[in-house]
Amino acid sequence: MSLRLKAILPVAAVLLAGLVVFVWVSLSFEDPERRSVIAVAAAGAVAICAALLAVLAVLVQRPLVELQEKIARLRDGDLTVSVSFAGRNDEVGDLGRNFNDMVRQLRESREEIQRLHRTQMSRAEHLATLGELAAGLAHEIRNPLAGIAGVIEIIGRDLPEGSPGREVLKEVQHEVLHIKRILSDLLDYARPRKPNFHPADLNDTAEHAVNLARQQALSRPVEISLEKAPGMPPVEHDAGQMQQVLLNLLLNALQAIDGAGKIRVQVVSHDNQAVVSVTDTGRGIAPEHLPSIFRPFFTTKGQGTGLGLSLARRVVEDHGGKIEVTSQPGQGTQFLIWLSFRRPAPPPAAS
Ligand SMILES: Nc1ncnc2c1ncn2[C@@H]1O[C@H](COP(=O)(O)OP(=O)(O)OP(=O)(O)O)[C@@H](O)[C@H]1O
Ligand SMILES: [Mg+2]
């Protein structure tokens, strides 16, 4: 029922009641003087009702119609609207003031979001330029470094067995390898390759990574176990990239264990997704470090580059999946990787 009808109905009801009373009274009273008094009274009642209607229209209906118009403009994105009845000193005025306040807050929030967006965009552009620069530099350094590594090897071969110089050269070679690894990680990070999706057994991918990690743990009392998901359907993924991700997690786990310990890799299917977990009994991650571990270059290790986990997260996200971590300092850490069985739909082409 429209508002106008709702406002008119009670007034019309009063009018009708007045008319009924008038008819009843005029039939009951035969005295013409009394009848004319009642007629005047009835005319007065009609006039009051008409005046009431007019007042109602000005006080309530007009502001509501204006409010509706302004809400429609607001819905179309016009945040400059305000209602004119906000100055009134009654409930309708309160409504107007609240509406104007709400629009002002919306306007301020939108301006803040736009300002933040502009700042983020310019920061992203700066970072992109820096990234390009770093990648270019890494590429340029890699070639002379390969030359230096070659020369060191030749010099090492020419040195007599047991000469102290050989030990020094081993150290130099070790450091050169370290720099090479940092550069490769940096290049992988700065110029990521999109995954090459193929349906493959995720159990096999995990097994390859576990075998590589076992090689690294040969001389250590660390047991690396693998629990496969028997009969799990193939998962569309880039086996090489995902193997690298799991190896990064396994090496982190190995590096987190002092002395003896256990690392468990488990492949399961859960909630229509494939899940790989890597759980270790290492020293765990301090709560204040947890929010930073996926940030590029965050490391707590002397020899770390801090790119392992940020690369891992990017690869997993490129697969449309997610990576999660939980850790208990002093007890261990668990990483979970969630992947869909089907590759993520490509983003719609820009028109
Ligand atoms: N399993 C884990 N147990 C304890 N700490 C971990 C574990 N995995 C990651 N971390 C913490 O997260 C940090 C970041 O890990 P990330 O793999 O990105 O870099 P990194 O291992 O330090 O260096 P890089 O992998 O590049 O050689 C580590 O330095 C470590 O503090
Ligand atoms: Mg690492």
PDB file of C-alpha atoms in Angstrom, residues 32-160:
ATOM      1  CA  PRO A  32     -33.768  22.919  12.369  1.00  0.00           C
ATOM      2  CA  GLU A  33     -31.549  25.099  14.584  1.00  0.00           C
ATOM      3  CA  ARG A  34     -29.845  22.061  16.024  1.00  0.00           C
ATOM      4  CA  ARG A  35     -29.472  20.559  12.573  1.00  0.00           C
ATOM      5  CA  SER A  36     -27.761  23.678  11.249  1.00  0.00           C
ATOM      6  CA  VAL A  37     -25.370  23.651  14.250  1.00  0.00           C
ATOM      7  CA  ILE A  38     -24.507  20.055  13.426  1.00  0.00           C
ATOM      8  CA  ALA A  39     -24.081  20.936   9.722  1.00  0.00           C
ATOM      9  CA  VAL A  40     -21.632  23.702  10.660  1.00  0.00           C
ATOM     10  CA  ALA A  41     -19.820  21.309  12.964  1.00  0.00           C
ATOM     11  CA  ALA A  42     -19.596  18.735  10.153  1.00  0.00           C
ATOM     12  CA  ALA A  43     -18.324  21.350   7.695  1.00  0.00           C
ATOM     13  CA  GLY A  44     -15.736  22.357  10.293  1.00  0.00           C
ATOM     14  CA  ALA A  45     -14.672  18.719  10.673  1.00  0.00           C
ATOM     15  CA  VAL A  46     -14.276  18.372   6.878  1.00  0.00           C
ATOM     16  CA  ALA A  47     -12.221  21.569   6.770  1.00  0.00           C
ATOM     17  CA  ILE A  48      -9.981  20.321   9.594  1.00  0.00           C
ATOM     18  CA  CYS A  49      -9.493  16.985   7.842  1.00  0.00           C
ATOM     19  CA  ALA A  50      -8.591  18.725   4.560  1.00  0.00           C
ATOM     20  CA  ALA A  51      -6.122  20.927   6.425  1.00  0.00           C
ATOM     21  CA  LEU A  52      -4.712  17.824   8.107  1.00  0.00           C
ATOM     22  CA  LEU A  53      -4.211  16.204   4.710  1.00  0.00           C
ATOM     23  CA  ALA A  54      -2.359  19.269   3.416  1.00  0.00           C
ATOM     24  CA  VAL A  55      -0.137  19.411   6.515  1.00  0.00           C
ATOM     25  CA  LEU A  56       0.567  15.688   6.241  1.00  0.00           C
ATOM     26  CA  ALA A  57       1.609  16.123   2.613  1.00  0.00           C
ATOM     27  CA  VAL A  58       4.014  18.948   3.462  1.00  0.00           C
ATOM     28  CA  LEU A  59       5.432  17.456   6.644  1.00  0.00           C
ATOM     29  CA  VAL A  60       5.784  13.775   5.787  1.00  0.00           C
ATOM     30  CA  GLN A  61       5.088  12.900   2.208  1.00  0.00           C
ATOM     31  CA  ARG A  62       7.296  15.470   0.480  1.00  0.00           C
ATOM     32  CA  PRO A  63      10.399  14.643   2.508  1.00  0.00           C
ATOM     33  CA  LEU A  64       9.858  10.944   1.882  1.00  0.00           C
ATOM     34  CA  VAL A  65       9.539  11.473  -1.862  1.00  0.00           C
ATOM     35  CA  GLU A  66      12.724  13.592  -1.807  1.00  0.00           C
ATOM     36  CA  LEU A  67      14.485  10.889   0.236  1.00  0.00           C
ATOM     37  CA  GLN A  68      13.506   8.256  -2.311  1.00  0.00           C
ATOM     38  CA  GLU A  69      14.858  10.377  -5.170  1.00  0.00           C
ATOM     39  CA  LYS A  70      18.151  10.989  -3.349  1.00  0.00           C
ATOM     40  CA  ILE A  71      18.551   7.274  -2.529  1.00  0.00           C
ATOM     41  CA  ALA A  72      18.078   6.493  -6.235  1.00  0.00           C
ATOM     42  CA  ARG A  73      20.841   9.001  -7.126  1.00  0.00           C
ATOM     43  CA  LEU A  74      23.042   7.527  -4.391  1.00  0.00           C
ATOM     44  CA  ARG A  75      22.527   4.071  -5.852  1.00  0.00           C
ATOM     45  CA  ASP A  76      23.750   5.427  -9.194  1.00  0.00           C
ATOM     46  CA  GLY A  77      26.996   6.484  -7.502  1.00  0.00           C
ATOM     47  CA  ASP A  78      26.298  10.178  -6.875  1.00  0.00           C
ATOM     48  CA  LEU A  79      27.796  10.793  -3.429  1.00  0.00           C
ATOM     49  CA  THR A  80      27.197  14.573  -3.503  1.00  0.00           C
ATOM     50  CA  VAL A  81      23.489  14.255  -2.672  1.00  0.00           C
ATOM     51  CA  SER A  82      21.936  15.679   0.483  1.00  0.00           C
ATOM     52  CA  VAL A  83      18.326  16.177   1.560  1.00  0.00           C
ATOM     53  CA  SER A  84      16.891  19.660   2.122  1.00  0.00           C
ATOM     54  CA  PHE A  85      14.751  18.808   5.178  1.00  0.00           C
ATOM     55  CA  ALA A  86      17.728  18.055   7.468  1.00  0.00           C
ATOM     56  CA  GLY A  87      17.273  21.455   9.161  1.00  0.00           C
ATOM     57  CA  ARG A  88      13.828  20.563  10.544  1.00  0.00           C
ATOM     58  CA  ASN A  89      13.433  20.222  14.245  1.00  0.00           C
ATOM     59  CA  ASP A  90      11.499  16.941  14.403  1.00  0.00           C
ATOM     60  CA  GLU A  91      11.893  13.207  13.677  1.00  0.00           C
ATOM     61  CA  VAL A  92      11.812  13.800   9.925  1.00  0.00           C
ATOM     62  CA  GLY A  93      14.643  16.321  10.398  1.00  0.00           C
ATOM     63  CA  ASP A  94      16.563  13.660  12.401  1.00  0.00           C
ATOM     64  CA  LEU A  95      16.098  11.247   9.525  1.00  0.00           C
ATOM     65  CA  GLY A  96      17.423  13.879   7.082  1.00  0.00           C
ATOM     66  CA  ARG A  97      20.465  14.661   9.253  1.00  0.00           C
ATOM     67  CA  ASN A  98      21.265  10.938   9.623  1.00  0.00           C
ATOM     68  CA  PHE A  99      20.954  10.473   5.883  1.00  0.00           C
ATOM     69  CA  ASN A 100      23.243  13.434   5.124  1.00  0.00           C
ATOM     70  CA  ASP A 101      25.782  12.168   7.705  1.00  0.00           C
ATOM     71  CA  MET A 102      25.735   8.702   6.193  1.00  0.00           C
ATOM     72  CA  VAL A 103      26.330  10.099   2.682  1.00  0.00           C
ATOM     73  CA  ARG A 104      29.191  12.277   3.994  1.00  0.00           C
ATOM     74  CA  GLN A 105      30.834   9.239   5.627  1.00  0.00           C
ATOM     75  CA  LEU A 106      30.419   7.221   2.438  1.00  0.00           C
ATOM     76  CA  ARG A 107      31.981  10.092   0.445  1.00  0.00           C
ATOM     77  CA  GLU A 108      34.941  10.302   2.843  1.00  0.00           C
ATOM     78  CA  SER A 109      35.467   6.517   2.761  1.00  0.00           C
ATOM     79  CA  ARG A 110      35.418   6.530  -1.030  1.00  0.00           C
ATOM     80  CA  GLU A 111      37.952   9.367  -1.169  1.00  0.00           C
ATOM     81  CA  GLU A 112      40.181   7.470   1.299  1.00  0.00           C
ATOM     82  CA  ILE A 113      39.968   4.276  -0.774  1.00  0.00           C
ATOM     83  CA  GLN A 114      40.819   6.213  -3.941  1.00  0.00           C
ATOM     84  CA  ARG A 115      43.787   7.864  -2.210  1.00  0.00           C
ATOM     85  CA  LEU A 116      45.061   4.491  -0.940  1.00  0.00           C
ATOM     86  CA  HIS A 117      44.592   2.965  -4.369  1.00  0.00           C
ATOM     87  CA  ARG A 118      46.650   5.752  -5.989  1.00  0.00           C
ATOM     88  CA  THR A 119      49.432   5.280  -3.375  1.00  0.00           C
ATOM     89  CA  GLN A 120      49.423   1.510  -3.895  1.00  0.00           C
ATOM     90  CA  MET A 121      49.569   1.914  -7.649  1.00  0.00           C
ATOM     91  CA  SER A 122      52.547   4.226  -7.537  1.00  0.00           C
ATOM     92  CA  ARG A 123      54.276   1.933  -5.005  1.00  0.00           C
ATOM     93  CA  ALA A 124      53.588  -1.066  -7.248  1.00  0.00           C
ATOM     94  CA  GLU A 125      55.069   0.818 -10.213  1.00  0.00           C
ATOM     95  CA  HIS A 126      58.176   1.645  -8.180  1.00  0.00           C
ATOM     96  CA  LEU A 127      58.520  -1.961  -7.073  1.00  0.00           C
ATOM     97  CA  ALA A 128      58.072  -3.193 -10.625  1.00  0.00           C
ATOM     98  CA  THR A 129      60.866  -0.884 -11.797  1.00  0.00           C
ATOM     99  CA  LEU A 130      63.088  -1.991  -8.915  1.00  0.00           C
ATOM    100  CA  GLY A 131      62.294  -5.625  -9.682  1.00  0.00           C
ATOM    101  CA  GLU A 132      63.245  -5.142 -13.330  1.00  0.00           C
ATOM    102  CA  LEU A 133      66.462  -3.476 -12.247  1.00  0.00           C
ATOM    103  CA  ALA A 134      67.316  -6.253  -9.792  1.00  0.00           C
ATOM    104  CA  ALA A 135      66.525  -8.940 -12.348  1.00  0.00           C
ATOM    105  CA  GLY A 136      68.666  -7.208 -14.977  1.00  0.00           C
ATOM    106  CA  LEU A 137      71.514  -6.880 -12.504  1.00  0.00           C
ATOM    107  CA  ALA A 138      71.232 -10.518 -11.424  1.00  0.00           C
ATOM    108  CA  HIS A 139      71.358 -11.596 -15.049  1.00  0.00           C
ATOM    109  CA  GLU A 140      74.429  -9.453 -15.731  1.00  0.00           C
ATOM    110  CA  ILE A 141      76.250 -10.757 -12.639  1.00  0.00           C
ATOM    111  CA  ARG A 142      75.519 -14.411 -13.392  1.00  0.00           C
ATOM    112  CA  ASN A 143      77.718 -14.615 -16.512  1.00  0.00           C
ATOM    113  CA  PRO A 144      80.949 -13.140 -15.076  1.00  0.00           C
ATOM    114  CA  LEU A 145      80.313 -15.265 -11.982  1.00  0.00           C
ATOM    115  CA  ALA A 146      80.235 -18.408 -14.112  1.00  0.00           C
ATOM    116  CA  GLY A 147      83.600 -17.261 -15.566  1.00  0.00           C
ATOM    117  CA  ILE A 148      85.044 -16.758 -12.082  1.00  0.00           C
ATOM    118  CA  ALA A 149      83.809 -20.216 -10.974  1.00  0.00           C
ATOM    119  CA  GLY A 150      85.501 -21.774 -14.016  1.00  0.00           C
ATOM    120  CA  VAL A 151      88.801 -20.009 -13.352  1.00  0.00           C
ATOM    121  CA  ILE A 152      88.746 -21.049  -9.679  1.00  0.00           C
ATOM    122  CA  GLU A 153      88.282 -24.659 -10.687  1.00  0.00           C
ATOM    123  CA  ILE A 154      91.266 -24.489 -13.080  1.00  0.00           C
ATOM    124  CA  ILE A 155      93.460 -22.838 -10.449  1.00  0.00           C
ATOM    125  CA  GLY A 156      92.362 -25.506  -7.926  1.00  0.00           C
ATOM    126  CA  ARG A 157      93.376 -28.298 -10.321  1.00  0.00           C
ATOM    127  CA  ASP A 158      96.833 -26.760 -10.792  1.00  0.00           C
ATOM    128  CA  LEU A 159      97.505 -26.553  -7.052  1.00  0.00           C
ATOM    129  CA  PRO A 160      99.453 -29.477  -5.580  1.00  0.00           C
TER     130      PRO A 160
END
